[in-house]
mmCIF file of C-alpha atoms in Angstrom:
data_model
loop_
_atom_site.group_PDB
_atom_site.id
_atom_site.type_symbol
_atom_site.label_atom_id
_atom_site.label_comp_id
_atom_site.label_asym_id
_atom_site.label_seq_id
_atom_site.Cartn_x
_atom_site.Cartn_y
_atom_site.Cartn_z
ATOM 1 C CA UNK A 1028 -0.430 -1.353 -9.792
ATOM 2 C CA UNK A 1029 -3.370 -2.619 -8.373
ATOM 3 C CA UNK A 1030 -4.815 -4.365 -4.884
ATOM 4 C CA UNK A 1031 -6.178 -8.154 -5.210
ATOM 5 C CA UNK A 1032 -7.706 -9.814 -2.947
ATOM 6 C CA UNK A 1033 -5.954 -13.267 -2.744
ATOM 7 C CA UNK A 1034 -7.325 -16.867 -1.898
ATOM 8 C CA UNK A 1035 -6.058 -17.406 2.106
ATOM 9 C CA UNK A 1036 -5.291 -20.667 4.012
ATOM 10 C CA UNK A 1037 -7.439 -19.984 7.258
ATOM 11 C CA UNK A 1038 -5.418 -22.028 9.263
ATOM 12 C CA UNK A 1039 -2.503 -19.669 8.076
ATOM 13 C CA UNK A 1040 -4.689 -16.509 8.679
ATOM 14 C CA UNK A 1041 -5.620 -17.561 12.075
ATOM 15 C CA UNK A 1042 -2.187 -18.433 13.375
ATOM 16 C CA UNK A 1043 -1.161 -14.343 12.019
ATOM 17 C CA UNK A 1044 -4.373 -13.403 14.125
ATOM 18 C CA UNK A 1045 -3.925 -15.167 17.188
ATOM 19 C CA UNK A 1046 -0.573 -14.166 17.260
ATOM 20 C CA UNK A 1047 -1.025 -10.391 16.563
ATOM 21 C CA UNK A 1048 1.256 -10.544 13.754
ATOM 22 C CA UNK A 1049 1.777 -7.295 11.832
ATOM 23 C CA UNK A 1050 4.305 -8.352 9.808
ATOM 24 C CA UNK A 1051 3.938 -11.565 7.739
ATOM 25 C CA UNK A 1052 4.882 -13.902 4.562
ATOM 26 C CA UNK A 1053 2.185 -14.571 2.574
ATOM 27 C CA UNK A 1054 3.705 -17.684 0.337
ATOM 28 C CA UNK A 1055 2.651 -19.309 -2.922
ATOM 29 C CA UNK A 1056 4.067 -21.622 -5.093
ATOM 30 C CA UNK A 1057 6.126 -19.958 -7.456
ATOM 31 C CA UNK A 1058 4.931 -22.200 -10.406
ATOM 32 C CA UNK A 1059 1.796 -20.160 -10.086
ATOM 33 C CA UNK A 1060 0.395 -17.566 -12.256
ATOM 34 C CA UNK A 1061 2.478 -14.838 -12.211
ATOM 35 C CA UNK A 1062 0.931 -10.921 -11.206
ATOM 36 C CA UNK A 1063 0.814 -8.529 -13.496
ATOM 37 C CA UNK A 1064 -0.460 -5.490 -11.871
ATOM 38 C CA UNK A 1065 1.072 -5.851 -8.574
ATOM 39 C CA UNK A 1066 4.161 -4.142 -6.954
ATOM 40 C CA UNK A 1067 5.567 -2.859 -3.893
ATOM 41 C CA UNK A 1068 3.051 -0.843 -2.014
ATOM 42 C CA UNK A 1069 0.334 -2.284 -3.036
ATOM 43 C CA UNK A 1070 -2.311 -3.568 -0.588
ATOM 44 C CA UNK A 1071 -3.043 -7.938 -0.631
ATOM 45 C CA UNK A 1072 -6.706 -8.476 1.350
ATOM 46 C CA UNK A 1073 -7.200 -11.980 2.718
ATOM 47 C CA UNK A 1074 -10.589 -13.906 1.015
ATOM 48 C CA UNK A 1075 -10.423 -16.341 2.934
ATOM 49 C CA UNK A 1076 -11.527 -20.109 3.356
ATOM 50 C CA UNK A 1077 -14.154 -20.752 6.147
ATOM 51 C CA UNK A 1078 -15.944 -18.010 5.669
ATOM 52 C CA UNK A 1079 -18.371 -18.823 3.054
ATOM 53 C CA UNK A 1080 -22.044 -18.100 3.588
ATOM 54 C CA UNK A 1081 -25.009 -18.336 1.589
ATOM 55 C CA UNK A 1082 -26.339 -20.541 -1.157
ATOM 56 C CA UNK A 1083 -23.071 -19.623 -3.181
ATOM 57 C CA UNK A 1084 -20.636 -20.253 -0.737
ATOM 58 C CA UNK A 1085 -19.132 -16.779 -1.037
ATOM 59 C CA UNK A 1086 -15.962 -15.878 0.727
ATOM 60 C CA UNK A 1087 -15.438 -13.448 3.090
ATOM 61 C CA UNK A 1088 -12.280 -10.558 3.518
ATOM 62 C CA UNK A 1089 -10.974 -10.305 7.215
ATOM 63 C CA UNK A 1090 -8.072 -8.492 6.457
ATOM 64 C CA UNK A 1091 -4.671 -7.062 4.564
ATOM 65 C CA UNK A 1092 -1.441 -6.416 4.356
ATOM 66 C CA UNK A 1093 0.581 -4.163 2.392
ATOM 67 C CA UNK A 1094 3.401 -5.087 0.313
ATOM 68 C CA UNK A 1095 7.126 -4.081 1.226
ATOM 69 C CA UNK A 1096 9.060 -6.547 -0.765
ATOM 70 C CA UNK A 1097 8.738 -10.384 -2.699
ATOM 71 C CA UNK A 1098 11.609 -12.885 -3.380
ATOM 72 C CA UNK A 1099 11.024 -16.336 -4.814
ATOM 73 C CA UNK A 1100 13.214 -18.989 -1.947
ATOM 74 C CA UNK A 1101 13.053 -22.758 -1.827
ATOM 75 C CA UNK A 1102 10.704 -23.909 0.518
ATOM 76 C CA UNK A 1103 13.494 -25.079 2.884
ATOM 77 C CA UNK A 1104 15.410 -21.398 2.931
ATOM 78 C CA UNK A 1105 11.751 -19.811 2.821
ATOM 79 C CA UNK A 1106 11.401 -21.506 6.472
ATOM 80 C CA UNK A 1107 15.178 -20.861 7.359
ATOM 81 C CA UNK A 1108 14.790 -16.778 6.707
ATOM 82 C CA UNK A 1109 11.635 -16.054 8.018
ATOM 83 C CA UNK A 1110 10.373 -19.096 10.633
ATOM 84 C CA UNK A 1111 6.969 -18.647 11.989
ATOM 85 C CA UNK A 1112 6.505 -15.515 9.860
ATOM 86 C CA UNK A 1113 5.291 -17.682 7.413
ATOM 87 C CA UNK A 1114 2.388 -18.884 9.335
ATOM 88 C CA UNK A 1115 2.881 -21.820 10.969
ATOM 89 C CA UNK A 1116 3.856 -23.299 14.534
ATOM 90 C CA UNK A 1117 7.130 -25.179 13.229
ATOM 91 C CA UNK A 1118 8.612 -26.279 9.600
ATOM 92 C CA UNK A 1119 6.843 -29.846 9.559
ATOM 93 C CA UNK A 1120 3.232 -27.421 9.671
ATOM 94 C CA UNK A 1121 4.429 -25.256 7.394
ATOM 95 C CA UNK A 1122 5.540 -27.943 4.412
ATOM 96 C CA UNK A 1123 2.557 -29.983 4.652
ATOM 97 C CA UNK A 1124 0.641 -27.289 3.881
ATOM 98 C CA UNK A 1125 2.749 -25.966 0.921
ATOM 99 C CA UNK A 1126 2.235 -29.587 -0.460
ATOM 100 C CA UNK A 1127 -1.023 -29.946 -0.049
ATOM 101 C CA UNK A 1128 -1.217 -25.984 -1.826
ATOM 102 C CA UNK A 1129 0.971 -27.573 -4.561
ATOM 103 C CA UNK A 1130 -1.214 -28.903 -7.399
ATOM 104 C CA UNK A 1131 1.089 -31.830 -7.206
ATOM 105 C CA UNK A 1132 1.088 -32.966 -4.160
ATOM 106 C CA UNK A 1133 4.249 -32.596 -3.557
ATOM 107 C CA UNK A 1134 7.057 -30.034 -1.494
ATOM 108 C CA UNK A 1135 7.588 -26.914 -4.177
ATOM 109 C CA UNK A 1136 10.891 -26.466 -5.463
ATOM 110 C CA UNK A 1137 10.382 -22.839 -4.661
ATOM 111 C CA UNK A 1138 7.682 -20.985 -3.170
ATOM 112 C CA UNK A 1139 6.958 -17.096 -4.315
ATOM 113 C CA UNK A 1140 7.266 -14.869 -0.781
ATOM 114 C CA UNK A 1141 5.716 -11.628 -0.245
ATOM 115 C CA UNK A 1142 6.387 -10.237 2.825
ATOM 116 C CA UNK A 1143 3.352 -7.678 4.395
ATOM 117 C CA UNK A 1144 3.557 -4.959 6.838
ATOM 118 C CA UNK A 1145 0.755 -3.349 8.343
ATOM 119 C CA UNK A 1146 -0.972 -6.232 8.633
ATOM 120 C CA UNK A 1147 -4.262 -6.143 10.179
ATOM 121 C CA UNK A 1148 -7.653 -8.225 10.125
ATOM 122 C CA UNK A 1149 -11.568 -7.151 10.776
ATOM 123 C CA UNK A 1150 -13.712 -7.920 13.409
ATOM 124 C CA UNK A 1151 -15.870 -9.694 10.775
ATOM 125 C CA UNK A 1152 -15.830 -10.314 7.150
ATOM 126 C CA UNK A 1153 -16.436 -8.266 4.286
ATOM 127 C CA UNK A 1154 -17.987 -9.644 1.497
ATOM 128 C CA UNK A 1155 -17.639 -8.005 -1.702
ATOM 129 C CA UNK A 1156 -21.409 -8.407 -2.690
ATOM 130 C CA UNK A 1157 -21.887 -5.863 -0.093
ATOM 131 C CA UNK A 1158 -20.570 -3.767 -3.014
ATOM 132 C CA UNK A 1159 -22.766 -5.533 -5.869
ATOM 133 C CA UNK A 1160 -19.901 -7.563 -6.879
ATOM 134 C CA UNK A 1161 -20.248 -11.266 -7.618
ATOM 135 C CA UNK A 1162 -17.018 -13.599 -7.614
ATOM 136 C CA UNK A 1163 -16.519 -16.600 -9.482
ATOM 137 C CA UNK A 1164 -16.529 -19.890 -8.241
ATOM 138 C CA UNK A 1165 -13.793 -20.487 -11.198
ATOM 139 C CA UNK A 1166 -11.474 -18.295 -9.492
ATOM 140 C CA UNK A 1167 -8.258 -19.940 -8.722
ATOM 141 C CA UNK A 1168 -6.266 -17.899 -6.348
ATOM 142 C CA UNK A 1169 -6.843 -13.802 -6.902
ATOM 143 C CA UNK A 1170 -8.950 -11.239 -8.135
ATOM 144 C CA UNK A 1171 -7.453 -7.505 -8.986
ATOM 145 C CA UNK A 1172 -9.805 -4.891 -6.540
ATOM 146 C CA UNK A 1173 -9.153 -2.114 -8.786
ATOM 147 C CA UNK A 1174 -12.372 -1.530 -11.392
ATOM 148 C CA UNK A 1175 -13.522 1.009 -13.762
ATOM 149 C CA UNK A 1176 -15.990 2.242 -11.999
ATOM 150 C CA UNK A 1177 -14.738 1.715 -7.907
ATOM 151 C CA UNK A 1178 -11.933 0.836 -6.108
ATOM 152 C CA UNK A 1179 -12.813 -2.111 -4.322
ATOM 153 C CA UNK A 1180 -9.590 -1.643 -1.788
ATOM 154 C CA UNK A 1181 -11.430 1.818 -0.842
ATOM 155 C CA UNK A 1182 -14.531 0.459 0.004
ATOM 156 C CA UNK A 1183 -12.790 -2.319 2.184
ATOM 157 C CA UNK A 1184 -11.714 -0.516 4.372
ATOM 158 C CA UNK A 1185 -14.372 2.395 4.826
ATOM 159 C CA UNK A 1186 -16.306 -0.843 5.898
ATOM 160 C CA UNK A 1187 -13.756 -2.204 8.311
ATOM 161 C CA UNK A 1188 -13.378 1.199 9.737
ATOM 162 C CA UNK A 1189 -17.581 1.062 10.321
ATOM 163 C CA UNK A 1190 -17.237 -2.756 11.883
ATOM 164 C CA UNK A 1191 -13.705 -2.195 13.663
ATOM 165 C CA UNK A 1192 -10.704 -3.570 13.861
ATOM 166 C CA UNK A 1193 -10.101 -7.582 15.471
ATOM 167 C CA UNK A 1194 -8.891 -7.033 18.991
ATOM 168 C CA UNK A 1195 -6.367 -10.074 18.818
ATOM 169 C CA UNK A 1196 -4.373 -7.571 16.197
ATOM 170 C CA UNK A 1197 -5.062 -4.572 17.089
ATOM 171 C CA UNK A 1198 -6.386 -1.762 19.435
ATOM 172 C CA UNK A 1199 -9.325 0.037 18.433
ATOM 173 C CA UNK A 1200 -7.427 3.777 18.349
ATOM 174 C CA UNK A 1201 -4.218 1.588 16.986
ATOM 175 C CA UNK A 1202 -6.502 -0.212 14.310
ATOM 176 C CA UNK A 1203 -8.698 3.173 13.729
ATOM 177 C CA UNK A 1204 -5.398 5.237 12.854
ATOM 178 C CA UNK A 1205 -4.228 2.665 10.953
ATOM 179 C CA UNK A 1206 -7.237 2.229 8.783
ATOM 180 C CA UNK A 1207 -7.595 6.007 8.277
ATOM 181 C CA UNK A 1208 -3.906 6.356 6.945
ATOM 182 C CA UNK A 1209 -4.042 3.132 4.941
ATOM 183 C CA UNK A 1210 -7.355 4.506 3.081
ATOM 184 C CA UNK A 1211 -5.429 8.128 2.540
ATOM 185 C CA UNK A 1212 -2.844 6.247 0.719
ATOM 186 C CA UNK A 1213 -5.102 3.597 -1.129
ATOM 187 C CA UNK A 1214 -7.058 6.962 -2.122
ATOM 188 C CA UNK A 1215 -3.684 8.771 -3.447
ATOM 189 C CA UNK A 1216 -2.464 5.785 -5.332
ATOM 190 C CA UNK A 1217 -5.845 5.481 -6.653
ATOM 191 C CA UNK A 1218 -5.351 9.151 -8.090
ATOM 192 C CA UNK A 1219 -1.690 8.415 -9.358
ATOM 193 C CA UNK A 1220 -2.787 5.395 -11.610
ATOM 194 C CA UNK A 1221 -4.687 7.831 -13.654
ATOM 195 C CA UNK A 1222 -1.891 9.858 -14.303
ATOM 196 C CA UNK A 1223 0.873 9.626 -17.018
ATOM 197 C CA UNK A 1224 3.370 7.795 -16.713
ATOM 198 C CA UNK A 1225 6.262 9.804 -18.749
ATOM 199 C CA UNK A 1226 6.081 12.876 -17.027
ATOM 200 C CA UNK A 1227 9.586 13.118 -15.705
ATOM 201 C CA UNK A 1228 12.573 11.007 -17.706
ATOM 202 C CA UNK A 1229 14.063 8.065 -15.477
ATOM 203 C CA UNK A 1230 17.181 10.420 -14.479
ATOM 204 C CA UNK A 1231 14.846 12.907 -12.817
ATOM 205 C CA UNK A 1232 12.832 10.123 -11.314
ATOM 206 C CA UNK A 1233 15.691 9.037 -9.959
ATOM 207 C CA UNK A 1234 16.860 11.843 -7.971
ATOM 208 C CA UNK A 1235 12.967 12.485 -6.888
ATOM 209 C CA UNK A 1236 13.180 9.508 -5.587
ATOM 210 C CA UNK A 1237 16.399 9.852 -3.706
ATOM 211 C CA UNK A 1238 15.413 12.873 -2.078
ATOM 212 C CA UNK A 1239 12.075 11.256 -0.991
ATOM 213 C CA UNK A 1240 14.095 8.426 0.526
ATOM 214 C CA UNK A 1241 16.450 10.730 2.687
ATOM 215 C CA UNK A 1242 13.440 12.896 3.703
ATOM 216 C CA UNK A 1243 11.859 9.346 4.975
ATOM 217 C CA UNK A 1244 14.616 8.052 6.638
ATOM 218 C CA UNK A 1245 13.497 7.675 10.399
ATOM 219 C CA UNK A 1246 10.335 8.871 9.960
ATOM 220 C CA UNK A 1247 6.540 7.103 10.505
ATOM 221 C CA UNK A 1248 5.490 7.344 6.868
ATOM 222 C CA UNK A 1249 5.703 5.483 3.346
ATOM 223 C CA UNK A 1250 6.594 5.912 -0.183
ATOM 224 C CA UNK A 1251 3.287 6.162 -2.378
ATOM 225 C CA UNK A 1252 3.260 3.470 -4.836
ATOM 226 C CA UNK A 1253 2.978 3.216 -8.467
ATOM 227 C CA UNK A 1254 5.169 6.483 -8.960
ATOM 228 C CA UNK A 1255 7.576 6.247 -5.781
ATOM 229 C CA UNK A 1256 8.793 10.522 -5.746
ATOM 230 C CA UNK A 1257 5.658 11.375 -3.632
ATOM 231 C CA UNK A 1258 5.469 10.084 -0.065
ATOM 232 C CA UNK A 1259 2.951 10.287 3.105
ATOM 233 C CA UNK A 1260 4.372 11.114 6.640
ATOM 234 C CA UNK A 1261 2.057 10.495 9.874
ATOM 235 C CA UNK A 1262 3.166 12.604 13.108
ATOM 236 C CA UNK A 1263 1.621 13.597 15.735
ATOM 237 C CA UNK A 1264 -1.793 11.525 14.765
ATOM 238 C CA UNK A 1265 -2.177 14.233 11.653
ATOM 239 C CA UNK A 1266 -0.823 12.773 7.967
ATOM 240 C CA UNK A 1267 1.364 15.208 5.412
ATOM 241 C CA UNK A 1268 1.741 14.385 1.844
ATOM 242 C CA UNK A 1269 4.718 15.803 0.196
ATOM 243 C CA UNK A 1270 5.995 15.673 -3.615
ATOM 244 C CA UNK A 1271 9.542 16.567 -3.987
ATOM 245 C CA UNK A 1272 10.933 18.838 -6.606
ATOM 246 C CA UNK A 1273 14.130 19.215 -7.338
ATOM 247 C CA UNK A 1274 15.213 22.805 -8.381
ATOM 248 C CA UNK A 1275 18.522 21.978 -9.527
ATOM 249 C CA UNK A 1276 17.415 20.296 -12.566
ATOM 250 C CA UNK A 1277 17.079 22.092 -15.655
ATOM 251 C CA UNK A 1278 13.421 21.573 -16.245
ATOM 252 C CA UNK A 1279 12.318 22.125 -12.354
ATOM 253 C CA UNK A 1280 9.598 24.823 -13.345
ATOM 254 C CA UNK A 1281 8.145 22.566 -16.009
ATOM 255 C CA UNK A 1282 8.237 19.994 -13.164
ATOM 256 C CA UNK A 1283 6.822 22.353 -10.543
ATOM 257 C CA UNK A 1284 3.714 23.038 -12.788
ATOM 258 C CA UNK A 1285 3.232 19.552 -12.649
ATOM 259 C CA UNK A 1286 3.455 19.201 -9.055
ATOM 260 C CA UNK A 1287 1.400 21.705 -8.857
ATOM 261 C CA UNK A 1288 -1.642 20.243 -10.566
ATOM 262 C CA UNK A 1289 -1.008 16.851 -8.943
ATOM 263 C CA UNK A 1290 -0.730 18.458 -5.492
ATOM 264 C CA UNK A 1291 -4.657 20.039 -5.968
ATOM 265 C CA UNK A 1292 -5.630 16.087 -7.667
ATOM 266 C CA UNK A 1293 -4.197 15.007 -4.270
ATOM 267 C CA UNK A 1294 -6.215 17.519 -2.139
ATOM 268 C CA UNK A 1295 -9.276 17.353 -3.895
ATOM 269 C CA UNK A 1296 -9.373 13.703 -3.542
ATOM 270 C CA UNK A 1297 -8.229 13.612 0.056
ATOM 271 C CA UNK A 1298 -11.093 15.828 0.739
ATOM 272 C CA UNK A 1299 -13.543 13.563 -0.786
ATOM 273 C CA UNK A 1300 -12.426 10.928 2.058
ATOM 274 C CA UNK A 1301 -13.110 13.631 4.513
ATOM 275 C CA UNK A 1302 -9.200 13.871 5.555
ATOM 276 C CA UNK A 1303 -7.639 16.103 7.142
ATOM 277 C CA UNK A 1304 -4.461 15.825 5.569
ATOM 278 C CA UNK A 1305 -2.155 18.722 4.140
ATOM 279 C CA UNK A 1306 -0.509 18.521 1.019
ATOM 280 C CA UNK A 1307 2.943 20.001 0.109
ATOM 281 C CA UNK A 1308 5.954 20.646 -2.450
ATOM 282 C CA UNK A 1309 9.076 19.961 -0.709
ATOM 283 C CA UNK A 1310 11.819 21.785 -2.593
ATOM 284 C CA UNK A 1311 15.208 20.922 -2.580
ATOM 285 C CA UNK A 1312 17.041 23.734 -2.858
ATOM 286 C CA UNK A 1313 15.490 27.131 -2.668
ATOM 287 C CA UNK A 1314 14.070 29.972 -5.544
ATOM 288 C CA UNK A 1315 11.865 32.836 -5.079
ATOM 289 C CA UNK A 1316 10.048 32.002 -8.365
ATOM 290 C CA UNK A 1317 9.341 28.260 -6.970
ATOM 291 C CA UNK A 1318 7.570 30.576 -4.374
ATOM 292 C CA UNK A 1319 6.075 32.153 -6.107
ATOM 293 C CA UNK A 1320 4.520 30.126 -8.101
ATOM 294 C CA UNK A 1321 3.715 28.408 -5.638
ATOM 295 C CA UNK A 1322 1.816 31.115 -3.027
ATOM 296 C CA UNK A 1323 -0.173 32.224 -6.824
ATOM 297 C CA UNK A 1324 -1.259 28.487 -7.127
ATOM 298 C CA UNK A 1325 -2.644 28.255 -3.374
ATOM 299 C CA UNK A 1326 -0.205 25.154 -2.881
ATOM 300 C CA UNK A 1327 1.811 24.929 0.558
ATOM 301 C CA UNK A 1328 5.827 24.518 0.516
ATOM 302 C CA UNK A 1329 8.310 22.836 2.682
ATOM 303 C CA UNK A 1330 12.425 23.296 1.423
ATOM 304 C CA UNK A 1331 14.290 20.705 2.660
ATOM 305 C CA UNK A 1332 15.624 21.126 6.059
ATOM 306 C CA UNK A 1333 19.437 20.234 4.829
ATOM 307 C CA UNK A 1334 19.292 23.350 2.516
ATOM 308 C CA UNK A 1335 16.885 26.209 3.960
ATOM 309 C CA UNK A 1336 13.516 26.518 5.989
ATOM 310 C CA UNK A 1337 10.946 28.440 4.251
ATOM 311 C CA UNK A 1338 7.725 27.002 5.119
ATOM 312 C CA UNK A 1339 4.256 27.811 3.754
ATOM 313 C CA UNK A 1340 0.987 26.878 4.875
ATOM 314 C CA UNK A 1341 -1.898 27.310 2.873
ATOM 315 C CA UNK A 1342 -5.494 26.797 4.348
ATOM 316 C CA UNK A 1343 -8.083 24.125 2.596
ATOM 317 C CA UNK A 1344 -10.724 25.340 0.982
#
């Protein structure tokens, strides 16, 4: 998994902006090159056209979305499903410009559809040379933000949080919490990447998962990409990270070490972004040696509230 920042219609961007859209489509032609590194959660930043400054015509970032879901529609169905979402006054707008996007000049049998949420654009572009990185004029449509030696995504919005947030979208406390969560969870999927990835079988990732889900339901927060057990929860302006552990499968303590060591990764790196956020096991299921283990590690617990309430809170170092 992996942010990009993606080549942008302006005329698509601006109609999004004006409109205060935080929820969008962003389309392509399907017959494009297909992504490799990019899933559900991941974060899609806007280089868009019109922006360009300097001797080589560099493009500037005014904003992102995040991804919640993609489905490849004909154009026609594209427009019949999700309307203006897609960018554009009416449908006559909105297939001109798909065929003047197609190479061949002509209406896309289908069109690849990625629908954002938490949308929101800068009060002024970013350009990624502000970061010593150059992009080519070769590049056709994306670049992946996600480098060896800095995550780009990070950086991007640090910056918008230091120029603020466009007005049209957002306001600034709106836009400001926004920007702090959204770099808490670009920071924590930055730290899962560099994990492995066979840790738990699929069977046990599967019932993580499920109980992340249910513990979601209804609540302001969002599964953490990449791995999908571990999930972020914002309330009452302050963000809680938990990762869920199962104690009714046979291997839960060999799991709970785990946790354990990814729940300090987690802190440690959350406290390198300055936040203030907590991080937590949430057992399903209660055992005194979970606890334990636990309370000796210096990592905070929450049981699930359909089983039993034990609670512990451990202060940051």
């Amino acid at each position: 998994m992996s942010s990009i920042a993606y080549i942008t219609d302006r005329d698509m961007i601006e109609y999004h902006r004006l409109h205060g859209n935080r929820e969008m489509i962003f389309w392509r032609p399907s017959a494009q090159k297909h992504f490799q590194h990019f899933q559900i959660g991941d974060y899609l930043f806007f280089l868009t056209k019109g922006t360009e400054k300097g001797r080589t015509k560099e493009k500037g970032i005014i904003g992102y979305g995040r991804l919640a879901k993609d489905e490849v529609l004909r154009a026609t169905q594209a427009w019949q499903k999700y309307g203006t979402m897609c960018g554009y006054g009416n449908e006559k707008q909105f297939q001109t410009a798909a065929t003047m996007m197609n190479k061949a000049h002509i209406l896309p049998k289908q069109i690849h559809c990625l629908y954002l949420e938490r949308v929101l654009f800068f009060q002024a572009p970013i350009y990624l040379s502000e970061f010593a990185v150059q992009i080519s004029k070769q590049i056709e449509s994306y670049i992946y933000l996600n480098q060896e030696k800095q995550d780009l995504d990070l950086l991007l919005v640090e910056k918008a949080a230091q120029i603020g947030c466009d007005p049209w979208n957002s306001d600034k406390e709106q836009g400001d919490r926004q920007l702090m969560q959204d770099r808490e969870v670009i920071k924590l999927q930055s730290l899962r990447r560099q994990l492995p990835q066979d840790m738990f079988t699929h069977y046990e990732k599967k019932k993580l998962r499920q109980l992340a889900q249910r513990e979601l339901k209804d609540k302001n927060g969002s599964l953490l990409g990449y791995g999908k057990e571990d999930y972020i929860l914002w309330e009452n302006e302050q963000s809680e990270v938990y990762l869920p552990c199962d104690l009714s499968l046979q291997n839960w303590k060999r799991h709970l070490l785990i946790l354990i060591a990814k729940a300090h990764l987690y802190q440690e790196g959350l406290c390198q972004i300055q936040s203030s956020a907590m991080v937590r096991i949430l057992f399903k299921g209660n055992d005194v040696d979970a606890r334990r283990l636990c309370d000796a590690a210096g990592i905070a617990y929450l049981c699930s509230e359909k089983y039993q309430e034990t609670t512990k809170t451990v202060r940051k170092r």
